[in-house]
mmCIF file of C-alpha atoms in Angstrom:
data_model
loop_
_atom_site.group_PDB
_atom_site.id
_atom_site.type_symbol
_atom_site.label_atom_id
_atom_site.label_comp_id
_atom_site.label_asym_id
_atom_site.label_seq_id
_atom_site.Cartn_x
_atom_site.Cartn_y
_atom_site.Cartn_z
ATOM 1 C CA UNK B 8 10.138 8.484 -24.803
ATOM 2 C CA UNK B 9 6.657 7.601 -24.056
ATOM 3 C CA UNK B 10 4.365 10.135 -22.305
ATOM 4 C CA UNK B 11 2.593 8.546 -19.293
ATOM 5 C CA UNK B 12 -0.416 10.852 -17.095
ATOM 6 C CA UNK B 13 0.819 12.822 -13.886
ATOM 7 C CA UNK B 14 -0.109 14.397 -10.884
ATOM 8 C CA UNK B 15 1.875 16.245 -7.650
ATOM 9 C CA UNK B 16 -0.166 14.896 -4.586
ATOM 10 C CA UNK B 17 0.784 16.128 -0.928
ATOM 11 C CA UNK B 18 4.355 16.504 -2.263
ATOM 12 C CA UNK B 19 4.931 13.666 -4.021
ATOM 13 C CA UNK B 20 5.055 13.362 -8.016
ATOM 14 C CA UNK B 21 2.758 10.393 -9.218
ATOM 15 C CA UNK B 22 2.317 8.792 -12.370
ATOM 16 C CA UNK B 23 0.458 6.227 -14.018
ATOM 17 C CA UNK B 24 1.947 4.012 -16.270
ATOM 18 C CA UNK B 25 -1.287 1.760 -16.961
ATOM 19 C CA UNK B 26 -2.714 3.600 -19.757
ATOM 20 C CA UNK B 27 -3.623 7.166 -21.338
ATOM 21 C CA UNK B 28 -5.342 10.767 -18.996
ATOM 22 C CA UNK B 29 -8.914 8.860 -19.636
ATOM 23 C CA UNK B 30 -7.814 5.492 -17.958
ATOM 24 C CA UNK B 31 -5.618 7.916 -15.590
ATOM 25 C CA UNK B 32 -9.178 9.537 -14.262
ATOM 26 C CA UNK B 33 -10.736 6.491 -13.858
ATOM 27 C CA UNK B 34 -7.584 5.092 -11.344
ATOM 28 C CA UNK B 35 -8.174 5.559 -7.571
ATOM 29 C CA UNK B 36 -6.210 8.498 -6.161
ATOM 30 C CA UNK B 37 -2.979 7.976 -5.044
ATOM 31 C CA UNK B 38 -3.025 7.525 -1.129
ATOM 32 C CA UNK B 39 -3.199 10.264 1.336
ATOM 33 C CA UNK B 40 -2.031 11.011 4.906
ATOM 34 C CA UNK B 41 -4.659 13.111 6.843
ATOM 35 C CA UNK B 42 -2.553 15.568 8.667
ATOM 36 C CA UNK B 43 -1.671 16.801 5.082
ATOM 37 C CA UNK B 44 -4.586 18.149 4.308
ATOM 38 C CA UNK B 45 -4.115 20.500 7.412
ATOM 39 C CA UNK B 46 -2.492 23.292 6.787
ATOM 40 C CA UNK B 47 -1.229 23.124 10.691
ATOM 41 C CA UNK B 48 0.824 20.445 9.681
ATOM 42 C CA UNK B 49 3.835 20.489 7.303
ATOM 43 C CA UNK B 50 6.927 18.203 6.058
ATOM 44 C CA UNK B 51 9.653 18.861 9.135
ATOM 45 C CA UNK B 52 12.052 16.324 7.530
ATOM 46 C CA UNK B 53 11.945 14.371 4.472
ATOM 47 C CA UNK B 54 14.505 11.393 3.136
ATOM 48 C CA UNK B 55 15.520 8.679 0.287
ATOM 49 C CA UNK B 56 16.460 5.738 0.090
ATOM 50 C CA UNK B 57 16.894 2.866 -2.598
ATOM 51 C CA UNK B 58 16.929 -0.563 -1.676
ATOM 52 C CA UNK B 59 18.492 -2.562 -4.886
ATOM 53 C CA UNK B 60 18.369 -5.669 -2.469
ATOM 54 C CA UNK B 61 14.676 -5.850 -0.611
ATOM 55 C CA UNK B 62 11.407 -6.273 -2.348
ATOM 56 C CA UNK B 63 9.216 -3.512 -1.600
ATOM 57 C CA UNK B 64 6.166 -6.278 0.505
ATOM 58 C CA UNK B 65 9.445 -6.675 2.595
ATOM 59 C CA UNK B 66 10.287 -3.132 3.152
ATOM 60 C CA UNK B 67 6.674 -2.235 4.183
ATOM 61 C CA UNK B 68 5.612 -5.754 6.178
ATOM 62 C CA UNK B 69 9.110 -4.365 8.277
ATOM 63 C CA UNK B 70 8.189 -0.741 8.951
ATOM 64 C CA UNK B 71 4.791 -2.277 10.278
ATOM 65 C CA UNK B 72 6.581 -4.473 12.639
ATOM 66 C CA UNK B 73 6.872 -2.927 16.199
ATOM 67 C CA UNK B 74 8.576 -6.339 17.976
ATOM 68 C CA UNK B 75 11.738 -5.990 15.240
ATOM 69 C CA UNK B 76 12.389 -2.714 16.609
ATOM 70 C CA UNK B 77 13.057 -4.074 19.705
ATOM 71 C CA UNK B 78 16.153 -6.105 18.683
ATOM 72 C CA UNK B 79 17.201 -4.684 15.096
ATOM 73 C CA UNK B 80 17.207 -1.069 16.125
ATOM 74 C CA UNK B 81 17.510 -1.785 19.827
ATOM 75 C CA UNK B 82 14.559 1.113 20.221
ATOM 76 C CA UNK B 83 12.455 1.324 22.886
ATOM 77 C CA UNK B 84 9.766 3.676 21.270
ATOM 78 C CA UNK B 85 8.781 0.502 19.362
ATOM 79 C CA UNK B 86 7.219 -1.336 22.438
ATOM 80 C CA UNK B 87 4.630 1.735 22.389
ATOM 81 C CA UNK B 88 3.338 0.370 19.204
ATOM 82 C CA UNK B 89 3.608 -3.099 20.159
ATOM 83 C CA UNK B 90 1.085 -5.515 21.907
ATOM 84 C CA UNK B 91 0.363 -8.131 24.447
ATOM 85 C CA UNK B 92 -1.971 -10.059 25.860
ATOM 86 C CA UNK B 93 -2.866 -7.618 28.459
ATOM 87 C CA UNK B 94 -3.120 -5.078 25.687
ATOM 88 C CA UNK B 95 -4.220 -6.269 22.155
ATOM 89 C CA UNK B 96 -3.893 -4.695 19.392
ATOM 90 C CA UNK B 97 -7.099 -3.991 17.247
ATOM 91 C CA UNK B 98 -7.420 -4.349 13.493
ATOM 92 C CA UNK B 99 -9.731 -1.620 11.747
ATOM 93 C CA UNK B 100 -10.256 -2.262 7.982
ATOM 94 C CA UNK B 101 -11.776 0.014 5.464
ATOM 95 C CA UNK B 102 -12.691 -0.480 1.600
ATOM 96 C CA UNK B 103 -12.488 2.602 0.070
ATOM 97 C CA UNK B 104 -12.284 4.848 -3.426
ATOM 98 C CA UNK B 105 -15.468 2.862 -4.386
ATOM 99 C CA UNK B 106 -14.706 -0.522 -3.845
ATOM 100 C CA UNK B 107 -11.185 0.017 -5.643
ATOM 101 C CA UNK B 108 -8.797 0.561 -2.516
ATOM 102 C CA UNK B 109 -8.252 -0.749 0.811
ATOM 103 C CA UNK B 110 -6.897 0.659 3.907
ATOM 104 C CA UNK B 111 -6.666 -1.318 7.533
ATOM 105 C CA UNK B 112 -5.651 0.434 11.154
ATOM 106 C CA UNK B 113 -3.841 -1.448 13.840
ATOM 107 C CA UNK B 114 -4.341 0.593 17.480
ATOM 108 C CA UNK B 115 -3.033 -0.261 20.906
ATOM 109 C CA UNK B 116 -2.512 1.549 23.854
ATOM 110 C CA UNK B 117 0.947 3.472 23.544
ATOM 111 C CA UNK B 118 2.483 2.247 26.768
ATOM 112 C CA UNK B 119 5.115 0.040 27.483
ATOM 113 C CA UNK B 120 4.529 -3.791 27.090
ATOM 114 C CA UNK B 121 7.682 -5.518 27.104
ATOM 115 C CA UNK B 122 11.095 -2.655 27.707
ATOM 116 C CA UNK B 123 11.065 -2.057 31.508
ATOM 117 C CA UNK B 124 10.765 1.944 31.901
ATOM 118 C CA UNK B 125 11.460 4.188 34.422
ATOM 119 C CA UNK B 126 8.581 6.355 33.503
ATOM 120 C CA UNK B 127 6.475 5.994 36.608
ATOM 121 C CA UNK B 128 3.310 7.669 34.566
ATOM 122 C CA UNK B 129 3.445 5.766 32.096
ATOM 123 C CA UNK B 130 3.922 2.758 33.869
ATOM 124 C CA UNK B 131 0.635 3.528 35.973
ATOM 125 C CA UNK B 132 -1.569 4.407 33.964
ATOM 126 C CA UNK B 133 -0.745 0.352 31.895
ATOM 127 C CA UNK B 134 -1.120 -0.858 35.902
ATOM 128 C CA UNK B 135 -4.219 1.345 36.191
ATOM 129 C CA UNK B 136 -6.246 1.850 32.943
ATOM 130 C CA UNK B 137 -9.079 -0.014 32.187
ATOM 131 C CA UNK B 138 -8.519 -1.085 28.622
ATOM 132 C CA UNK B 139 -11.881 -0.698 26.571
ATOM 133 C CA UNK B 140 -12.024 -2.504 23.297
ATOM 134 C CA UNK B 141 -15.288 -2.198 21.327
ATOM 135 C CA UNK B 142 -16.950 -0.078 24.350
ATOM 136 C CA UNK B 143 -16.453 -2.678 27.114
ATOM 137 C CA UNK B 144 -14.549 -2.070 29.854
ATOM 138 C CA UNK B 145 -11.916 -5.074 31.119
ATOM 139 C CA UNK B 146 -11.142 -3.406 34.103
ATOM 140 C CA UNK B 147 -12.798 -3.812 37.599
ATOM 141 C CA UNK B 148 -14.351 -1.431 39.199
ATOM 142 C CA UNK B 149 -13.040 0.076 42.664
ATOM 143 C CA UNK B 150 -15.230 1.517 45.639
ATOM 144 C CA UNK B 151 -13.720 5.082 44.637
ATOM 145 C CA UNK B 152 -14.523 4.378 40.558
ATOM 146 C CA UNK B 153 -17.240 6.371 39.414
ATOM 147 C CA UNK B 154 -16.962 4.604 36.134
ATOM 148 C CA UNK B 155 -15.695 7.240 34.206
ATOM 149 C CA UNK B 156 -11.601 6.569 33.146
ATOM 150 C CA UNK B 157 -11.931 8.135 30.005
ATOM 151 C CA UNK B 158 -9.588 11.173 30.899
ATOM 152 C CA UNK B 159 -7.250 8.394 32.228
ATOM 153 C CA UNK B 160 -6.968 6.516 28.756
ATOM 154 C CA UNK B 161 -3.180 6.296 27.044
ATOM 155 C CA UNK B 162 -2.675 7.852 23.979
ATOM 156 C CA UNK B 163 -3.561 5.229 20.883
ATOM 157 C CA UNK B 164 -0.874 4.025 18.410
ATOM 158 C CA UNK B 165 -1.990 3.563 15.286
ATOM 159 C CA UNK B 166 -0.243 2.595 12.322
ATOM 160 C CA UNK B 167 -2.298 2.481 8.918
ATOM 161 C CA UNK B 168 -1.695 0.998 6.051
ATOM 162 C CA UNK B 169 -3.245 2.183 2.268
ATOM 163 C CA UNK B 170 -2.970 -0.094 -0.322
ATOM 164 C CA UNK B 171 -0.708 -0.444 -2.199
ATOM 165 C CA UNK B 172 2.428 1.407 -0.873
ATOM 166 C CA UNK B 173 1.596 4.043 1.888
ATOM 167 C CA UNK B 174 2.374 3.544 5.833
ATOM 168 C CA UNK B 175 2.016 6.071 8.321
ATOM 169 C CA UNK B 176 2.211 6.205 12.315
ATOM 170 C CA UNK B 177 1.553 8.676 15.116
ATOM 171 C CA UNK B 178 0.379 8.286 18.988
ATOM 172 C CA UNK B 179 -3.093 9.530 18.775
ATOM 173 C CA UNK B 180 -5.439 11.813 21.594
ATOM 174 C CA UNK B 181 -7.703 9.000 22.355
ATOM 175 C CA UNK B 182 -10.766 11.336 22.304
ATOM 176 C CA UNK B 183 -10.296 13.578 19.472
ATOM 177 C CA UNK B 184 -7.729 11.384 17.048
ATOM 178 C CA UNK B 185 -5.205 14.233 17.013
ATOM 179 C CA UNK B 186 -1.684 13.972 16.749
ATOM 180 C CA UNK B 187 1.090 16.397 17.093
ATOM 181 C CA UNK B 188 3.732 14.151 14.946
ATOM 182 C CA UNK B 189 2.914 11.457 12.338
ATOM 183 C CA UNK B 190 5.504 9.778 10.399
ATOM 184 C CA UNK B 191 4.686 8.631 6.936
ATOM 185 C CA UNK B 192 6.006 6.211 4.710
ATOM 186 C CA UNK B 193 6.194 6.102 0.536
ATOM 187 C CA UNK B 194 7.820 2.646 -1.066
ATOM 188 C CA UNK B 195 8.071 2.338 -4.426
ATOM 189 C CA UNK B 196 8.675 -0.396 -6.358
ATOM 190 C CA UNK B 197 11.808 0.098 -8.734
ATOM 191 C CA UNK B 198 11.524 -3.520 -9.874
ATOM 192 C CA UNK B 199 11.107 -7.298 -8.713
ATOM 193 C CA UNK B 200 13.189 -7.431 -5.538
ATOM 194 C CA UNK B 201 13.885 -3.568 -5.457
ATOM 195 C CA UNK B 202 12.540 -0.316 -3.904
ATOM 196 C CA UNK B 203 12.509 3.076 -3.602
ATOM 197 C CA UNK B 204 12.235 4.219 0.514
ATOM 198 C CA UNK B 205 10.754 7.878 1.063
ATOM 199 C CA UNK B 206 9.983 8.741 4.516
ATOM 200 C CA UNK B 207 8.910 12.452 5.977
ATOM 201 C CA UNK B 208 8.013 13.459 9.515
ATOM 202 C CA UNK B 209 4.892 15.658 9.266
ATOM 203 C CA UNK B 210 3.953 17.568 12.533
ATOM 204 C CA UNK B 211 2.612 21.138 13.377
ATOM 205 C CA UNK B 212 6.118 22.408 14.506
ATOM 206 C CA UNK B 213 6.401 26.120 13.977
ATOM 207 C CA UNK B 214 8.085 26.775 10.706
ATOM 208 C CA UNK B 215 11.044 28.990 12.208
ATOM 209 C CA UNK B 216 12.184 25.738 13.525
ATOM 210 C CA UNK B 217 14.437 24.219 10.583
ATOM 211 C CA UNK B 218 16.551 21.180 11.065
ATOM 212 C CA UNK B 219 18.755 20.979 8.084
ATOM 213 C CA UNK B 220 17.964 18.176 6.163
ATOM 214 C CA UNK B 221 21.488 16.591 6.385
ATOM 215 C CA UNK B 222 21.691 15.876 9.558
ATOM 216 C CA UNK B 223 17.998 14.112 9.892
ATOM 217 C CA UNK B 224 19.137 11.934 7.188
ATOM 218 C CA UNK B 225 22.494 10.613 8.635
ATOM 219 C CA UNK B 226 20.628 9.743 11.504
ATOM 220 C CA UNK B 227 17.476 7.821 9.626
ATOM 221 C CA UNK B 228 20.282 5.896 7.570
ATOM 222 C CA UNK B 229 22.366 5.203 10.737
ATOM 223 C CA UNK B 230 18.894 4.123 12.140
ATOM 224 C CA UNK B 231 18.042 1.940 8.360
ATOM 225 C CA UNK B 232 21.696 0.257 8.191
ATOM 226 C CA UNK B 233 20.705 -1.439 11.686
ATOM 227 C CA UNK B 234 18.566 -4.308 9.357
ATOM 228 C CA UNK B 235 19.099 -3.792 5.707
ATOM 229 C CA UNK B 236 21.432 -6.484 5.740
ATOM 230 C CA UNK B 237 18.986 -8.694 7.492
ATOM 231 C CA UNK B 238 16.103 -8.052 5.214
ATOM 232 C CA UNK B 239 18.785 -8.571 2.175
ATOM 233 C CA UNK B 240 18.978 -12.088 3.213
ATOM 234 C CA UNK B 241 14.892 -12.210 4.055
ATOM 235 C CA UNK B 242 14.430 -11.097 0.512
ATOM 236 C CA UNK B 243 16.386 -13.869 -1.150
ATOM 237 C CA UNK B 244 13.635 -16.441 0.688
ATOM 238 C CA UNK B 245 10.724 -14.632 -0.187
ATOM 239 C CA UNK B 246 11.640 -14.213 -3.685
ATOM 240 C CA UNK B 247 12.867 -17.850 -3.991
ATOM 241 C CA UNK B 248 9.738 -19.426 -2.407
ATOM 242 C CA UNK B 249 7.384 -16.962 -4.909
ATOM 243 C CA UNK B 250 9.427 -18.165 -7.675
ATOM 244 C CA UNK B 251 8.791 -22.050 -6.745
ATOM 245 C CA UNK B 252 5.130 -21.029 -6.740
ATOM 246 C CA UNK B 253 5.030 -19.111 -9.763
ATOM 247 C CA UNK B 254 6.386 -21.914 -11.670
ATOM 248 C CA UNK B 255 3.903 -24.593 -9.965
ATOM 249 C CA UNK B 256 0.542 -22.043 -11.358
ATOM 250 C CA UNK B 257 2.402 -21.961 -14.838
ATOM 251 C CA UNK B 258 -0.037 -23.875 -16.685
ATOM 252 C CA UNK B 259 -2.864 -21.462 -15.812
ATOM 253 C CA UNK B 260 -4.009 -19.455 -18.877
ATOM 254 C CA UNK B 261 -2.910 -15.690 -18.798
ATOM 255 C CA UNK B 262 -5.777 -14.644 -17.355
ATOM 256 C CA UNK B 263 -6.171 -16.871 -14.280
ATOM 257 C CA UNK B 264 -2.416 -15.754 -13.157
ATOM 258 C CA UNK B 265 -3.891 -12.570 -12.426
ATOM 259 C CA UNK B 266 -5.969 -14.078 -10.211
ATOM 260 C CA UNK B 267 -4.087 -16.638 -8.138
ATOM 261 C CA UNK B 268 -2.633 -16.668 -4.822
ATOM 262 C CA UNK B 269 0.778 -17.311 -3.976
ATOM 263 C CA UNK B 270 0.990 -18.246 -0.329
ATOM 264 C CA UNK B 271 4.350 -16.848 0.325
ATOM 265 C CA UNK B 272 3.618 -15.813 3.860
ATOM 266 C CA UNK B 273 1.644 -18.746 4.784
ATOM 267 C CA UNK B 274 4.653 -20.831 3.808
ATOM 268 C CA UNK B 275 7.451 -19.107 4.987
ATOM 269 C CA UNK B 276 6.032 -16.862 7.973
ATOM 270 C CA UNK B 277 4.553 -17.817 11.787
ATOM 271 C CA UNK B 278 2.750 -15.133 13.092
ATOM 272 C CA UNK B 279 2.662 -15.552 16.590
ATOM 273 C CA UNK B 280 3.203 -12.350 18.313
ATOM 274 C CA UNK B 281 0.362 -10.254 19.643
ATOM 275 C CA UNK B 282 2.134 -7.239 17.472
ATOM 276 C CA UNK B 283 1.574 -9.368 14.423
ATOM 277 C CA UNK B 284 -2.369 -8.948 13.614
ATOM 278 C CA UNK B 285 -1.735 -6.374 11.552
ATOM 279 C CA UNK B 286 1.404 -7.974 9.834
ATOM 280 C CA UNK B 287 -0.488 -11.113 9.448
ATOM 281 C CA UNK B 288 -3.792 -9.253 7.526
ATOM 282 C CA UNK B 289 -1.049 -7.183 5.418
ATOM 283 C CA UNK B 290 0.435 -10.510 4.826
ATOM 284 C CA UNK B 291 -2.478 -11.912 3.438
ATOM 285 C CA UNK B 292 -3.133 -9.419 1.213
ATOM 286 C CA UNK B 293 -0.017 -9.297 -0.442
ATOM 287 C CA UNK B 294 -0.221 -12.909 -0.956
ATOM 288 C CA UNK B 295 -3.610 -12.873 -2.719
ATOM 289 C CA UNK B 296 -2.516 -9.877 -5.166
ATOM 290 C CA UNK B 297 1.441 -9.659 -5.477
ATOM 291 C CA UNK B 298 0.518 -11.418 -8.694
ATOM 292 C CA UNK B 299 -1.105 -8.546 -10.485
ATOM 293 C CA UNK B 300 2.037 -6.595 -10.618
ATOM 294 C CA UNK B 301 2.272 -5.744 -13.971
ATOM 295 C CA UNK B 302 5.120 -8.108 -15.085
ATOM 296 C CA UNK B 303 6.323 -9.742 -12.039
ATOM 297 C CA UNK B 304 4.951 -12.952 -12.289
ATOM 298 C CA UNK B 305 7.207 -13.083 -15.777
ATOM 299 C CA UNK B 306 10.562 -11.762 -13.299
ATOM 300 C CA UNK B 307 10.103 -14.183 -10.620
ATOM 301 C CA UNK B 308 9.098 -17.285 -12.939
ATOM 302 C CA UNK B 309 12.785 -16.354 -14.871
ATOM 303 C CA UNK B 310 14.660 -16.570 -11.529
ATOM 304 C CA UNK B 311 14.122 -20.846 -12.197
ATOM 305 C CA UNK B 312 12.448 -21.509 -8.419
ATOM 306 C CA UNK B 313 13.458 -21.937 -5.365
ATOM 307 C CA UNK B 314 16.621 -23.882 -5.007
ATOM 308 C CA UNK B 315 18.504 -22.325 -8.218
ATOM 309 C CA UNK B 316 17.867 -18.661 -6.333
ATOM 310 C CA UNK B 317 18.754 -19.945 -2.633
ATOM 311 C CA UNK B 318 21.870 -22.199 -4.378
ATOM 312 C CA UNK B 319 22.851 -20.550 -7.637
ATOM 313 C CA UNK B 320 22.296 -16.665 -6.852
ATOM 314 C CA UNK B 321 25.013 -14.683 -4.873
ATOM 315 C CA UNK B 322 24.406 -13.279 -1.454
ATOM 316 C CA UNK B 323 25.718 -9.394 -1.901
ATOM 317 C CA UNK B 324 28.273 -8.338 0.152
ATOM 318 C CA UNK B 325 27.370 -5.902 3.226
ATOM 319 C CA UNK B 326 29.702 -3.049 1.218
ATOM 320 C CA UNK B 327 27.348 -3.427 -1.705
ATOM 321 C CA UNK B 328 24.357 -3.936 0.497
ATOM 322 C CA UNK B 329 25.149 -0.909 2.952
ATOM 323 C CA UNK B 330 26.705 1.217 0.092
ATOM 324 C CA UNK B 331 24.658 4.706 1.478
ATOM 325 C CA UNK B 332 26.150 6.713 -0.816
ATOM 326 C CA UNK B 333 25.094 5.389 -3.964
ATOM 327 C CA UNK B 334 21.727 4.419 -2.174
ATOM 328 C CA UNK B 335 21.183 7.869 -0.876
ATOM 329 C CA UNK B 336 23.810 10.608 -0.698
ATOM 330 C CA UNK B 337 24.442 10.801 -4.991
ATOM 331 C CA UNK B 338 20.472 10.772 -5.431
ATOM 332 C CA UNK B 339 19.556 13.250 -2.831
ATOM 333 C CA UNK B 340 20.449 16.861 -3.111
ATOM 334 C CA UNK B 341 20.601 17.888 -0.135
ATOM 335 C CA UNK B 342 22.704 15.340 1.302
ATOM 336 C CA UNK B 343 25.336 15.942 -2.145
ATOM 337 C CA UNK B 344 25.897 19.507 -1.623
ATOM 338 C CA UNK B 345 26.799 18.679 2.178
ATOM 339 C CA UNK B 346 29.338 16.274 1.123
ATOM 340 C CA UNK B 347 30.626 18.469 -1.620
ATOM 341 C CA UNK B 348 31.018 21.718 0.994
ATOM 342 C CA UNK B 349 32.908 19.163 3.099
ATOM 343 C CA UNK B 350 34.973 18.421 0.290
ATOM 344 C CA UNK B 351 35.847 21.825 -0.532
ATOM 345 C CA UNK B 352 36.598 22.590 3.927
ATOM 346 C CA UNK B 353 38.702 19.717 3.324
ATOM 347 C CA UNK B 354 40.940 21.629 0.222
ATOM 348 C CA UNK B 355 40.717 24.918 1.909
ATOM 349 C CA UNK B 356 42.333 23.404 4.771
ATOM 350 C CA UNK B 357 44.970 21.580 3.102
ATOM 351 C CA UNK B 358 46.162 24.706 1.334
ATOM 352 C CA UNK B 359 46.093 26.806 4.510
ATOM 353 C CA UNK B 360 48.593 24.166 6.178
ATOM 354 C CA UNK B 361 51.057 23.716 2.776
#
């Protein structure tokens, strides 16, 4: 085998398949999450997944979506992310590592926009709050305002994205950006139209607390069945339509395909939503650098365009598509020696009853 440069980074093993430990040094970082660089906080749950159906853009353009929670998950904690016209969402962007990363924000006040609640605080404070954006108020002033609401102000929800494969989320103290929970997101890219899921809850729960793993991840992969299928039949569109344009920019010389743009999204998506600002930036980006990949353009110019994938390429089946176990249970540990103590109840209690 060949040896490729490593590194264990906030629990995760990295490597760097683009060259040897002096190109390795060189590379940006991988991405962090700031909680875990506290030690307050810690991994309270942790889970796998692999996706051998849905391109990893896909995956991540999904878990950035708060308006598909709504329907695909049926969730209402989604809507706190979400936004409206009452309550926009802003877009922060960053360039960082020295020019050689890049890392946007979306916030928005975590109330409910769209689910009707019965949470009568919550409700007033979105009645009642004078939304501030950029240091202006919206809100008009009443004769008992003494024009300071800033102990009144809903938590934030943020959701940041770091280029080119970390997400993570929390409801944030609008005042000091703290967070008690954060939920972070890893997806790998196992090949063109494939990924690897890894998702952990970080938060500052006292360590005598200990959910067993097992039962966290039968519920996150109750909670992931809810769209795979859906984004299976996304991915077969997206892939198809970067195909067609692959193809089209074939005559560029090597080095220009580095360079171009494939405008997947533009073609395919409508970003209409108020939710969708940060999906539509994302978007964007992907478009402009999906092509440096190292060798997808190759992959998705062999798949022949768009019509022989949409027409010539079967659909997989919702047992192959939703087939946990070889997804999840038979790579994960924890999960395998939970079904193999079941197994062995299961004998013991056979032989008890012969």
């Amino acid at each position: 085998g060949t040896a490729v440069p490593a590194m264990i980074h906030q629990g995760l093993v990295w490597i760097f398949p683009g060259g040897g430990l002096e190109e390795a040094l060189l590379a940006p970082p991988p991405p962090s999450v700031p909680e875990l660089e506290n030690v307050e906080y810690r991994f309270v749950s942790e889970s796998i997944r692999d996706f051998p159906d849905i391109d990893w853009t896909i995956l991540l353009e999904n878990i950035m979506d708060p308006d598909h929670g709504l329907f695909a998950h049926q969730a209402s904690a989604f809507d706190l992310y979400s936004a409206s016209r009452n309550n926009p969402m802003r877009i922060q962007e960053e360039v960082i590592n020295d020019g050689k990363g890049w890392k946007i924000t979306s916030i928005t006040d975590a109330i409910y926009k769209v689910v009707p609640r019965g949470n009568s605080k919550v409700q007033e404070k979105e009645d009642k709050t004078k939304k501030k954006i950029n240091g202006i108020s919206k809100g008009t002033n009443t004769d008992d305002d003494d024009g300071d609401d800033s102990d009144n102000l809903p938590p934030q929800a943020t959701t940041t994205f770091i280029a080119p494969n970390l997400v993570y989320m929390g409801r944030r103290d609008p005042k000091t950006n703290k967070t008690a929970f954060v939920t972070a997101f890893w997806i790998c890219p196992t090949g063109t139209g494939k990924a690897r899921f890894m998702a952990g809850a970080i938060s500052t729960i006292p360590k005598w607390i200990n959910i067993p793993r097992w039962i966290s991840h039968i519920n996150l992969n109750n909670f992931l069945d809810q769209d795979t299928y859906l984004l299976t039949n996304q991915n077969r569109y997206v892939l198809a339509t970067e195909s067609q344009l692959a193809i089209q920019n074939s005559d560029n010389d090597a080095e220009s395909k580095q360079k171009i743009s494939l405008p997947v999204r533009k073609q395919l998506y409508n970003y209409r939503s108020p939710s969708e600002r940060l999906g539509g930036r994302v978007g964007k980006f992907f478009d402009s650098t999906v092509s440096r990949v190292p060798n997808r353009l190759n992959k998705i110019m062999h798949m022949g365009g768009y019509n022989k994938v949409i027409n010539e390429q079967d659909v997989p089946s919702r047992e192959v598509v939703l087939d946990r176990f070889k997804q999840h249970t038979a790579i994960c540990p924890e999960s395998m020696s939970c079904v193999k103590n079941c197994r062995l109840i299961q004998k013991l209690i056979k032989f008890t009853f012969v």
